[in-house]
CSV table of C-alpha atoms and ligand atoms in Angstrom, one decimal:
chain,number,residue,atom,x,y,z
J,1,MET,CA,1.8,-43.3,-0.8
J,2,GLN,CA,-1.6,-41.9,0.3
J,3,GLN,CA,-2.8,-39.0,-1.8
J,4,PHE,CA,-4.8,-36.0,-0.5
J,5,ASP,CA,-5.9,-32.7,-1.9
J,6,VAL,CA,-4.6,-30.9,1.2
J,7,VAL,CA,-2.4,-31.7,4.1
J,8,ILE,CA,-2.8,-29.3,7.1
J,9,VAL,CA,-0.1,-29.4,9.7
J,10,GLY,CA,-1.3,-28.2,13.2
J,11,ALA,CA,-4.7,-29.2,14.7
J,12,GLY,CA,-5.1,-26.0,16.7
J,13,ALA,CA,-7.7,-23.3,16.2
J,14,ALA,CA,-6.7,-22.3,12.7
J,15,GLY,CA,-5.9,-25.8,11.4
J,16,LEU,CA,-9.1,-27.4,12.7
J,17,PHE,CA,-11.3,-24.7,11.4
J,18,CYS,CA,-9.6,-24.6,8.0
J,19,ALA,CA,-9.8,-28.4,7.8
J,20,GLY,CA,-13.6,-28.4,8.5
J,21,VAL,CA,-14.3,-25.8,5.9
J,22,ALA,CA,-12.1,-27.4,3.3
J,23,GLY,CA,-13.5,-30.8,3.9
J,24,GLN,CA,-17.0,-29.5,3.6
J,25,LYS,CA,-16.1,-28.1,0.2
J,26,GLY,CA,-15.5,-31.7,-0.9
J,27,LEU,CA,-11.7,-31.7,-0.6
J,28,LYS,CA,-9.9,-34.7,0.7
J,29,VAL,CA,-8.1,-33.3,3.8
J,30,LEU,CA,-5.4,-34.8,6.1
J,31,LEU,CA,-4.9,-32.9,9.4
J,32,ILE,CA,-1.7,-33.8,11.3
J,33,ASP,CA,-0.6,-32.8,14.8
J,34,HIS,CA,2.2,-34.1,16.9
J,35,GLY,CA,0.2,-33.7,20.1
J,36,GLU,CA,-2.0,-36.5,21.7
J,37,LYS,CA,-4.9,-34.0,21.9
J,38,VAL,CA,-6.1,-31.3,19.5
J,39,ALA,CA,-6.2,-27.6,20.3
J,40,GLU,CA,-4.5,-27.5,23.7
J,41,LYS,CA,-4.4,-23.7,23.6
J,42,ILE,CA,-8.1,-23.5,23.1
J,43,ARG,CA,-8.5,-25.8,26.1
J,44,ILE,CA,-6.6,-23.5,28.4
J,45,SER,CA,-7.7,-20.2,26.9
J,46,GLY,CA,-9.8,-17.6,28.7
J,47,GLY,CA,-9.4,-19.3,32.0
J,48,GLY,CA,-11.0,-22.5,30.6
J,49,ARG,CA,-13.9,-20.6,29.0
J,50,CYS,CA,-12.2,-19.5,25.7
J,51,ASN,CA,-12.6,-15.9,24.7
J,52,PHE,CA,-13.3,-17.1,21.2
J,53,THR,CA,-13.9,-13.7,19.5
J,54,ASN,CA,-14.7,-10.1,20.1
J,55,LEU,CA,-17.8,-8.2,18.9
J,56,ASP,CA,-15.7,-5.3,17.7
J,57,VAL,CA,-12.9,-6.5,15.4
J,58,SER,CA,-10.9,-4.5,12.9
J,59,SER,CA,-7.3,-4.6,11.6
J,60,ALA,CA,-6.5,-1.9,14.2
J,61,ASN,CA,-6.7,-4.6,16.8
J,62,PHE,CA,-3.7,-6.4,15.3
J,63,LEU,CA,0.1,-5.9,15.1
J,64,SER,CA,1.9,-6.7,11.9
J,65,GLU,CA,4.7,-5.2,9.8
J,66,ASN,CA,1.8,-4.7,7.3
J,67,PRO,CA,-1.1,-3.5,9.5
J,68,ARG,CA,-3.6,-3.7,6.6
J,69,PHE,CA,-2.8,-7.3,5.7
J,70,ALA,CA,-5.4,-8.9,8.0
J,71,LYS,CA,-8.2,-6.7,6.6
J,72,SER,CA,-9.3,-8.8,3.8
J,73,ALA,CA,-9.6,-12.1,5.7
J,74,LEU,CA,-11.2,-10.4,8.7
J,75,SER,CA,-13.9,-8.9,6.5
J,76,ARG,CA,-14.7,-12.2,4.9
J,77,TYR,CA,-15.2,-14.1,8.1
J,78,THR,CA,-16.5,-11.9,10.9
J,79,PRO,CA,-17.4,-12.5,14.5
J,80,ARG,CA,-21.1,-12.7,13.4
J,81,ASP,CA,-20.2,-15.6,11.2
J,82,PHE,CA,-18.6,-17.5,14.1
J,83,LEU,CA,-21.6,-16.7,16.3
J,84,ALA,CA,-23.9,-18.1,13.6
J,85,LEU,CA,-21.8,-21.3,13.8
J,86,LEU,CA,-22.0,-21.4,17.6
J,87,GLY,CA,-25.8,-21.0,17.2
J,88,ARG,CA,-25.9,-24.1,14.9
J,89,HIS,CA,-24.0,-26.0,17.6
J,90,GLN,CA,-26.2,-24.5,20.4
J,91,ILE,CA,-23.2,-23.3,22.3
J,92,ALA,CA,-24.1,-20.7,25.0
J,93,PHE,CA,-21.9,-17.7,25.5
J,94,HIS,CA,-21.7,-14.3,27.2
J,95,GLU,CA,-20.0,-11.0,26.8
J,96,LYS,CA,-17.6,-10.3,29.7
J,97,HIS,CA,-15.8,-7.0,29.0
J,98,LYS,CA,-15.2,-4.7,26.0
J,99,GLY,CA,-16.9,-7.0,23.5
J,100,GLN,CA,-15.0,-10.1,24.6
J,101,LEU,CA,-17.2,-13.3,24.2
J,102,PHE,CA,-16.7,-16.4,26.3
J,103,CYS,CA,-18.3,-19.8,26.5
J,104,ASP,CA,-20.8,-20.1,29.3
J,105,ARG,CA,-19.8,-23.7,30.0
J,106,SER,CA,-16.3,-24.5,28.9
J,107,ALA,CA,-13.7,-24.1,26.1
J,108,GLU,CA,-14.3,-27.8,25.4
J,109,ASP,CA,-17.5,-26.6,23.6
J,110,ILE,CA,-15.4,-24.9,21.0
J,111,ILE,CA,-13.2,-27.9,20.5
J,112,THR,CA,-16.2,-30.2,20.2
J,113,LEU,CA,-17.6,-27.8,17.6
J,114,LEU,CA,-14.4,-27.8,15.5
J,115,LEU,CA,-14.1,-31.6,15.7
J,116,ALA,CA,-17.8,-32.0,14.6
J,117,GLU,CA,-17.2,-29.6,11.6
J,118,CYS,CA,-14.1,-31.7,10.7
J,119,ALA,CA,-16.2,-34.9,10.9
J,120,THR,CA,-18.9,-33.4,8.7
J,121,GLY,CA,-16.1,-32.6,6.2
J,122,GLY,CA,-14.8,-36.1,6.3
J,123,VAL,CA,-11.4,-34.9,7.5
J,124,THR,CA,-8.8,-37.6,8.2
J,125,ARG,CA,-6.8,-36.8,11.4
J,126,TRP,CA,-3.5,-38.3,12.3
J,127,GLN,CA,-2.3,-37.8,15.9
J,128,PRO,CA,0.2,-38.0,17.4
J,129,CYS,CA,2.1,-37.7,14.1
J,130,SER,CA,5.2,-35.7,13.5
J,131,VAL,CA,6.5,-34.2,10.3
J,132,ASN,CA,10.0,-35.3,9.4
J,133,ALA,CA,10.5,-33.6,6.0
J,134,VAL,CA,8.6,-31.7,3.3
J,135,ARG,CA,9.4,-31.8,-0.4
J,136,TYR,CA,7.8,-30.0,-3.4
J,137,SER,CA,7.9,-31.5,-6.8
J,138,ASP,CA,6.8,-29.7,-9.9
J,139,ALA,CA,6.1,-33.0,-11.7
J,140,ALA,CA,2.5,-33.9,-12.7
J,141,PRO,CA,0.8,-36.1,-10.0
J,142,SER,CA,0.9,-39.8,-10.4
J,143,GLY,CA,-1.9,-42.2,-9.3
J,144,GLU,CA,-4.5,-39.7,-8.1
J,145,ASP,CA,-6.6,-42.4,-6.4
J,146,GLY,CA,-9.4,-41.2,-4.2
J,147,THR,CA,-8.8,-37.4,-4.5
J,148,SER,CA,-11.2,-34.5,-4.6
J,149,THR,CA,-14.8,-34.5,-5.5
J,150,ALA,CA,-14.6,-30.7,-5.4
J,151,THR,CA,-14.8,-28.8,-8.6
J,152,SER,CA,-12.8,-25.8,-7.3
J,153,THR,CA,-9.0,-26.2,-7.4
J,154,SER,CA,-8.1,-22.6,-7.1
J,155,THR,CA,-4.7,-23.2,-5.6
J,156,SER,CA,-2.0,-22.1,-8.0
J,157,ALA,CA,0.2,-25.1,-7.5
J,158,SER,CA,0.9,-27.3,-10.5
J,159,GLY,CA,3.1,-29.6,-8.5
J,160,ARG,CA,2.7,-31.6,-5.3
J,161,TYR,CA,4.0,-31.7,-1.8
J,162,GLU,CA,5.3,-34.9,-0.3
J,163,VAL,CA,5.3,-34.9,3.5
J,164,ASP,CA,7.3,-37.6,5.4
J,165,THR,CA,5.6,-38.2,8.7
J,166,SER,CA,6.0,-40.6,11.5
J,167,LEU,CA,3.0,-42.5,10.1
J,168,GLY,CA,4.3,-42.6,6.5
J,169,THR,CA,4.7,-40.4,3.5
J,170,VAL,CA,1.7,-38.6,2.0
J,171,SER,CA,1.2,-36.4,-1.0
J,172,ALA,CA,-1.0,-33.4,-1.7
J,173,ARG,CA,-1.4,-30.6,-4.1
J,174,ALA,CA,-1.6,-28.1,-1.2
J,175,LEU,CA,0.1,-27.8,2.1
J,176,VAL,CA,-1.3,-25.6,4.9
J,177,ILE,CA,1.0,-24.7,7.8
J,178,ALA,CA,-1.0,-24.0,11.0
J,179,THR,CA,1.6,-24.8,13.6
J,180,GLY,CA,1.0,-21.6,15.7
J,181,GLY,CA,3.7,-19.6,17.5
J,182,LEU,CA,6.3,-20.4,20.1
J,183,SER,CA,4.5,-19.7,23.3
J,184,ILE,CA,4.0,-22.3,25.9
J,185,PRO,CA,6.4,-25.0,24.5
J,186,LYS,CA,5.3,-27.5,27.2
J,187,ILE,CA,1.9,-27.9,25.4
J,188,GLY,CA,3.4,-28.5,22.0
J,189,ALA,CA,4.6,-25.2,20.4
J,190,THR,CA,7.5,-25.7,17.9
J,191,ASP,CA,9.2,-23.7,15.3
J,192,LEU,CA,8.3,-26.1,12.5
J,193,GLY,CA,6.2,-23.5,10.6
J,194,TYR,CA,9.1,-21.0,10.5
J,195,ARG,CA,11.5,-23.8,9.4
J,196,ILE,CA,9.2,-24.7,6.5
J,197,ALA,CA,9.0,-21.0,5.5
J,198,LYS,CA,12.8,-20.8,5.5
J,199,GLN,CA,13.1,-24.0,3.5
J,200,PHE,CA,11.0,-22.4,0.7
J,201,ALA,CA,13.0,-19.1,1.0
J,202,LEU,CA,10.0,-17.2,2.5
J,203,PRO,CA,10.9,-14.2,4.7
J,204,LEU,CA,10.3,-14.1,8.4
J,205,VAL,CA,9.6,-11.2,10.7
J,206,GLU,CA,11.7,-11.7,13.9
J,207,THR,CA,9.6,-13.4,16.6
J,208,ARG,CA,9.2,-12.2,20.2
J,209,PRO,CA,6.9,-13.1,23.1
J,210,ALA,CA,3.8,-10.9,23.2
J,211,LEU,CA,0.8,-10.6,25.6
J,212,VAL,CA,3.4,-11.4,28.2
J,213,PRO,CA,4.1,-10.2,31.8
J,214,LEU,CA,7.0,-7.7,32.1
J,215,THR,CA,9.9,-8.3,34.5
J,216,PHE,CA,12.3,-6.0,36.3
J,217,ASP,CA,15.8,-6.1,37.8
J,218,GLU,CA,15.4,-7.9,41.2
J,219,ALA,CA,17.0,-5.1,43.3
J,220,ALA,CA,14.9,-2.4,41.5
J,221,TRP,CA,11.7,-4.4,42.0
J,222,ALA,CA,12.3,-5.2,45.7
J,223,PRO,CA,10.3,-2.2,47.0
J,224,PHE,CA,7.3,-3.3,44.9
J,225,ALA,CA,7.5,-7.1,45.4
J,226,GLN,CA,5.4,-6.7,48.6
J,227,LEU,CA,2.5,-5.5,46.4
J,228,SER,CA,2.3,-8.9,44.7
J,229,GLY,CA,-1.3,-10.0,44.1
J,230,LEU,CA,-2.6,-6.4,44.1
J,231,SER,CA,-4.7,-5.4,41.1
J,232,LEU,CA,-6.2,-2.0,40.0
J,233,PRO,CA,-7.5,-0.3,36.9
J,234,VAL,CA,-4.8,1.9,35.2
J,235,GLU,CA,-3.9,3.7,32.0
J,236,ILE,CA,-0.7,2.3,30.6
J,237,ALA,CA,1.4,3.6,27.7
J,238,THR,CA,4.6,3.0,25.9
J,239,GLY,CA,6.4,4.6,23.0
J,240,GLY,CA,7.3,8.2,22.2
J,241,LYS,CA,5.0,11.2,21.7
J,242,LYS,CA,4.3,10.4,18.0
J,243,ASP,CA,3.9,6.6,18.3
J,244,SER,CA,2.6,6.2,21.8
J,245,THR,CA,0.2,3.3,22.4
J,246,ARG,CA,-2.0,3.3,25.5
J,247,PHE,CA,-4.6,1.0,27.1
J,248,ARG,CA,-7.0,1.3,30.0
J,249,GLU,CA,-7.1,-2.1,31.7
J,250,ASP,CA,-6.3,-3.7,35.0
J,251,LEU,CA,-2.7,-3.9,36.3
J,252,LEU,CA,-1.5,-6.8,38.5
J,253,PHE,CA,1.6,-6.7,40.7
J,254,THR,CA,3.6,-9.9,40.8
J,255,HIS,CA,6.7,-11.0,42.6
J,256,ARG,CA,8.9,-10.4,39.6
J,257,GLY,CA,7.1,-7.5,37.9
J,258,LEU,CA,3.9,-6.5,36.3
J,259,SER,CA,1.1,-8.4,34.7
J,260,GLY,CA,-2.7,-8.2,34.2
J,261,PRO,CA,-4.6,-7.3,31.0
J,262,GLY,CA,-3.1,-3.8,30.7
J,263,VAL,CA,0.5,-5.0,30.9
J,264,LEU,CA,-0.2,-7.9,28.5
J,265,GLN,CA,-1.6,-5.5,26.0
J,266,ILE,CA,1.3,-3.0,26.3
J,267,SER,CA,3.9,-5.8,26.2
J,268,SER,CA,3.1,-6.5,22.5
J,269,TYR,CA,4.1,-2.9,21.7
J,270,TRP,CA,7.0,-2.5,24.3
J,271,GLN,CA,10.5,-2.3,22.8
J,272,ALA,CA,13.4,-3.7,25.0
J,273,GLY,CA,15.3,-0.9,26.7
J,274,THR,CA,12.4,1.6,26.7
J,275,GLY,CA,10.1,2.5,29.5
J,276,ILE,CA,6.4,2.3,30.3
J,277,ARG,CA,4.2,5.0,31.8
J,278,LEU,CA,1.3,4.2,34.2
J,279,ASN,CA,-1.4,6.4,35.5
J,280,LEU,CA,-2.5,4.6,38.7
J,281,SER,CA,-5.6,6.7,39.1
J,282,PRO,CA,-6.8,7.5,35.6
J,283,ASP,CA,-10.2,8.7,36.5
J,284,THR,CA,-9.3,11.3,39.1
J,285,ASP,CA,-7.0,14.3,39.1
J,286,VAL,CA,-5.0,13.3,42.2
J,287,ALA,CA,-3.4,16.7,42.8
J,288,SER,CA,-6.8,18.4,43.1
J,289,PHE,CA,-8.1,15.4,45.2
J,290,LEU,CA,-5.2,15.8,47.7
J,291,GLN,CA,-5.7,19.6,47.9
J,292,THR,CA,-9.4,19.2,48.6
J,293,ALA,CA,-8.7,16.7,51.3
J,294,LYS,CA,-6.0,18.9,52.8
J,295,ALA,CA,-8.5,21.7,53.3
J,296,SER,CA,-10.9,19.5,55.3
J,297,SER,CA,-9.1,16.5,56.8
J,298,ARG,CA,-6.5,15.6,59.4
J,299,LYS,CA,-6.2,12.0,58.4
J,300,ARG,CA,-2.8,10.6,57.3
J,301,VAL,CA,-2.1,11.2,53.6
J,302,ALA,CA,-2.1,7.4,53.0
J,303,ASN,CA,-5.5,7.1,54.6
J,304,GLU,CA,-6.9,9.8,52.3
J,305,LEU,CA,-5.3,8.2,49.3
J,306,SER,CA,-6.8,4.9,50.1
J,307,SER,CA,-10.2,6.1,48.9
J,308,LEU,CA,-8.6,6.4,45.4
J,309,LEU,CA,-6.1,3.5,45.4
J,310,PRO,CA,-5.9,0.1,47.2
J,311,ALA,CA,-4.7,0.8,50.7
J,312,ARG,CA,-1.5,-1.2,50.3
J,313,LEU,CA,-0.6,0.7,47.2
J,314,ALA,CA,-1.4,4.1,48.9
J,315,ASP,CA,0.9,3.1,51.8
J,316,ALA,CA,3.7,2.0,49.5
J,317,TRP,CA,3.5,5.2,47.4
J,318,VAL,CA,3.5,7.5,50.4
J,319,ALA,CA,6.5,5.5,51.8
J,320,HIS,CA,8.2,5.8,48.4
J,321,SER,CA,7.9,9.5,48.2
J,322,THR,CA,9.0,9.8,51.9
J,323,ALA,CA,12.1,7.8,51.0
J,324,ALA,CA,12.6,10.2,48.1
J,325,GLY,CA,12.6,13.2,50.6
J,326,GLY,CA,8.9,14.0,50.2
J,327,SER,CA,8.0,13.3,53.9
J,328,ALA,CA,4.3,12.5,53.2
J,329,GLU,CA,4.0,10.2,56.3
J,330,ARG,CA,1.9,12.8,58.2
J,331,PRO,CA,-1.6,14.2,58.6
J,332,ILE,CA,-2.6,15.7,55.2
J,333,ASN,CA,-3.4,19.1,56.6
J,334,GLU,CA,0.3,19.4,57.6
J,335,ALA,CA,1.7,18.2,54.3
J,336,PRO,CA,3.4,20.9,52.2
J,337,ASP,CA,1.8,21.4,48.8
J,338,LYS,CA,5.1,20.5,47.1
J,339,VAL,CA,5.1,17.1,48.8
J,340,LEU,CA,1.5,16.4,47.8
J,341,ASN,CA,2.1,17.5,44.2
J,342,LEU,CA,5.1,15.3,44.0
J,343,LEU,CA,3.1,12.4,45.3
J,344,ALA,CA,0.2,13.1,42.8
J,345,GLU,CA,2.7,13.3,40.0
J,346,ARG,CA,4.2,9.9,40.9
J,347,ILE,CA,0.7,8.4,40.9
J,348,ALA,CA,-0.4,9.9,37.7
J,349,ARG,CA,2.8,9.3,35.9
J,350,TRP,CA,4.8,6.3,37.2
J,351,GLU,CA,7.6,5.7,34.8
J,352,ILE,CA,9.5,2.4,34.9
J,353,THR,CA,11.7,0.5,32.6
J,354,PRO,CA,11.2,-3.3,32.4
J,355,THR,CA,14.4,-5.4,32.0
J,356,GLY,CA,12.6,-8.1,30.1
J,357,THR,CA,9.5,-10.3,29.8
J,358,GLU,CA,8.5,-13.7,31.2
J,359,GLY,CA,9.3,-15.1,27.8
J,360,TYR,CA,7.6,-17.8,25.7
J,361,ARG,CA,7.0,-19.8,28.8
J,362,LYS,CA,4.2,-17.4,29.9
J,363,ALA,CA,3.4,-15.5,26.7
J,364,GLU,CA,-0.1,-15.9,25.3
J,365,VAL,CA,1.1,-15.3,21.7
J,366,THR,CA,4.2,-14.8,19.5
J,367,ALA,CA,4.5,-11.6,17.6
J,368,GLY,CA,6.3,-11.7,14.2
J,369,GLY,CA,6.4,-14.8,12.1
J,370,VAL,CA,5.9,-15.5,8.4
J,371,ASP,CA,6.2,-12.2,6.6
J,372,THR,CA,2.9,-11.1,5.1
J,373,LEU,CA,4.9,-9.7,2.1
J,374,ALA,CA,5.2,-13.3,0.9
J,375,LEU,CA,1.5,-14.1,1.4
J,376,SER,CA,-1.7,-13.4,-0.4
J,377,GLY,CA,-4.1,-11.4,1.8
J,378,GLN,CA,-7.0,-13.1,0.0
J,379,THR,CA,-6.0,-16.7,0.4
J,380,LEU,CA,-3.0,-16.8,2.7
J,381,GLU,CA,-1.1,-18.7,-0.1
J,382,SER,CA,2.6,-17.9,-0.1
J,383,ARG,CA,4.6,-17.1,-3.2
J,384,GLN,CA,5.6,-20.8,-3.1
J,385,PRO,CA,2.7,-22.2,-5.1
J,386,GLY,CA,0.3,-24.4,-3.0
J,387,LEU,CA,1.9,-23.5,0.3
J,388,TYR,CA,-0.3,-21.7,2.8
J,389,PHE,CA,0.3,-20.2,6.3
J,390,ILE,CA,-2.6,-19.5,8.6
J,391,GLY,CA,-3.2,-18.5,12.3
J,392,GLU,CA,-0.5,-17.4,14.7
J,393,VAL,CA,2.5,-18.6,12.6
J,394,VAL,CA,1.8,-15.5,10.4
J,395,ASP,CA,3.1,-12.1,11.3
J,396,VAL,CA,-0.4,-11.0,12.5
J,397,THR,CA,-0.8,-10.7,16.3
J,398,GLY,CA,-4.0,-9.7,18.0
J,399,TRP,CA,-4.7,-7.8,21.1
J,400,LEU,CA,-5.9,-9.5,24.2
J,401,GLY,CA,-9.7,-10.0,24.0
J,402,GLY,CA,-10.6,-12.8,21.5
J,403,TYR,CA,-8.8,-11.2,18.5
J,404,ASN,CA,-6.2,-14.0,18.1
J,405,PHE,CA,-8.9,-16.7,17.8
J,406,GLN,CA,-10.8,-14.5,15.4
J,407,TRP,CA,-7.7,-14.3,13.2
J,408,ALA,CA,-7.4,-18.1,13.4
J,409,TRP,CA,-11.0,-18.5,12.2
J,410,ALA,CA,-10.7,-15.7,9.5
J,411,SER,CA,-7.3,-16.8,8.1
J,412,GLY,CA,-8.4,-20.5,8.2
J,413,PHE,CA,-11.6,-19.6,6.3
J,414,ALA,CA,-9.8,-17.4,3.7
J,415,CYS,CA,-7.3,-20.2,3.1
J,416,ALA,CA,-10.0,-22.9,2.7
J,417,GLN,CA,-11.8,-20.7,0.1
J,418,GLY,CA,-8.5,-20.6,-1.9
J,419,LEU,CA,-7.8,-24.3,-1.8
S,501,LIG,P1,-2.3,-23.2,17.9
S,501,LIG,O1,-1.2,-23.0,18.8
S,501,LIG,O2,-3.7,-23.1,18.4
S,501,LIG,O3,-2.2,-24.6,17.2
S,501,LIG,C1,-1.0,-25.0,16.7
S,501,LIG,C2,-1.0,-26.5,16.6
S,501,LIG,O4,0.1,-27.0,15.9
S,501,LIG,C3,-1.0,-27.2,17.9
S,501,LIG,O5,-2.0,-28.1,18.1
S,501,LIG,C4,0.4,-27.9,18.0
S,501,LIG,O6,0.4,-29.1,18.7
S,501,LIG,C5,0.7,-28.1,16.5
S,501,LIG,N1,2.1,-28.2,16.2
S,501,LIG,C6,3.1,-27.3,16.5
S,501,LIG,N2,4.2,-27.8,16.1
S,501,LIG,C7,4.0,-28.9,15.4
S,501,LIG,C8,4.8,-29.9,14.8
S,501,LIG,N3,6.2,-29.7,14.7
S,501,LIG,N4,4.3,-31.0,14.2
S,501,LIG,C9,2.9,-31.2,14.3
S,501,LIG,N5,2.1,-30.3,14.9
S,501,LIG,C10,2.6,-29.2,15.5
S,501,LIG,N6,-6.6,-16.1,22.1
S,501,LIG,C11,-7.8,-15.6,22.1
S,501,LIG,O7,-8.3,-15.0,21.1
S,501,LIG,N7,-8.6,-15.6,23.2
S,501,LIG,C12,-8.2,-16.2,24.4
S,501,LIG,O8,-8.9,-16.4,25.3
S,501,LIG,C13,-6.8,-16.7,24.4
S,501,LIG,N8,-6.3,-17.2,25.5
S,501,LIG,C14,-5.1,-17.8,25.5
S,501,LIG,C15,-4.6,-18.3,26.7
S,501,LIG,C16,-3.3,-18.9,26.7
S,501,LIG,C17,-2.7,-19.4,28.0
S,501,LIG,C18,-2.5,-18.9,25.6
S,501,LIG,C19,-1.2,-19.5,25.5
S,501,LIG,C20,-3.0,-18.4,24.4
S,501,LIG,C21,-4.3,-17.8,24.4
S,501,LIG,N9,-4.8,-17.2,23.2
S,501,LIG,C22,-6.1,-16.7,23.2
S,501,LIG,C23,-4.1,-17.2,21.9
S,501,LIG,C24,-4.6,-18.3,21.0
S,501,LIG,O9,-4.6,-19.5,21.8
S,501,LIG,C25,-3.7,-18.5,19.8
S,501,LIG,O10,-3.5,-17.3,19.2
S,501,LIG,C26,-4.4,-19.5,18.8
S,501,LIG,O11,-4.5,-20.8,19.5
S,501,LIG,C27,-3.5,-19.6,17.6
S,501,LIG,O12,-4.1,-20.6,16.8
S,501,LIG,P2,-3.2,-21.5,15.8
S,501,LIG,O13,-4.1,-22.5,15.3
S,501,LIG,O14,-2.5,-20.6,14.9
S,501,LIG,O15,-2.1,-22.1,16.7
């Protein structure tokens, strides 16, 4: 049986990064993934350019049952640290929007960087290789041939893990689970990480798709389906008065519902059965705008509105309020104030209740996961000695905007320090 210091399962963002850092500490690392290729999610991220971090990261940009959990790891490996690494690999990048950093060339640059860091650390990689079973034995290790040259063995395990894989059984004093979440199963997402947590009696926070488009009942959505493809900046909110969450981002109409950055952000906070509220013209007081137009214009109401909103949307909202008895299909100077105010209200506060989401098939991430109560915020080691969880498999979910990769780097780094 081959012996390693550490076996890491999952060669995605967190697993690759952790493997490189641990290998460069002198640890003998085996990295396993069941996919043919590493890091498929990095490859498709950010439209192929990978939004690899954000200039402004704090634990406030993450959801978790324990919102402060991510703080320690995030403070010990910051966006500046990752930018320094990019600098060493001469990878060019740019800021796109709200601190979001993307590769100039391609997401492949990040994958190449991670593989180079693993090579420098002498990491052994087995792919495609699946995990059949994991066992922990408290007994003292036997035949420690070829193990660590590192002096630090800070993991609290006294026993060893045996991992039965499709390429044979291996043994290590630490096991790191970096298998990610459940989103996009067609590129390799599985529930292995959660199953291993359960095997060792570690608690889980229920998982759900997050950063995901919202869907509506077909009949209720029919009037809006014609707006598919239309995009505009909005303010979007969910939750009650005390716990409301809001974002200012773009909204995209689709055939089945709503998408775009604003909707993806709010989807992580949306609770099934509750509504969302949208201000379709967040920079303008629509009621005053319509009153001013009424005093000086004879154009149709929809024509006036089209200087505030995309024309198709203005038409649809006027038709909508007409259908609701508002009768706004007329020159604006003839429209009663009551009708204009109702229309303004519907633009500034469109309330709608999604029936669901597009699910893991389309979700960028999985919210929930291994409960942070069972993990050390310093090292990501679980209360099962020598067993670590990093990246998306943990109940730490970032906003859209590079936060999920920053969590992968930071949690991978914190774990490698503890190994
Ligand atoms: P990740 O999913 O990267 O890796 C898990 C690895 O484990 C995979 O290689 C998988 O094959 C392997 N694995 C799973 N089950 C296994 C098993 N049973 N046996 C062996 N191996 C197994 N984030 C961000 O910050 N900026 C962005 O631009 C984007 N963009 C984006 C676009 C799209 C389309 C998606 C789906 C996601 C994003 N994300 C993102 C989110 C980001 O990709 C995600 O949070 C990180 O990749 C999580 O890193 P992990 O290493 O935890 O999991």
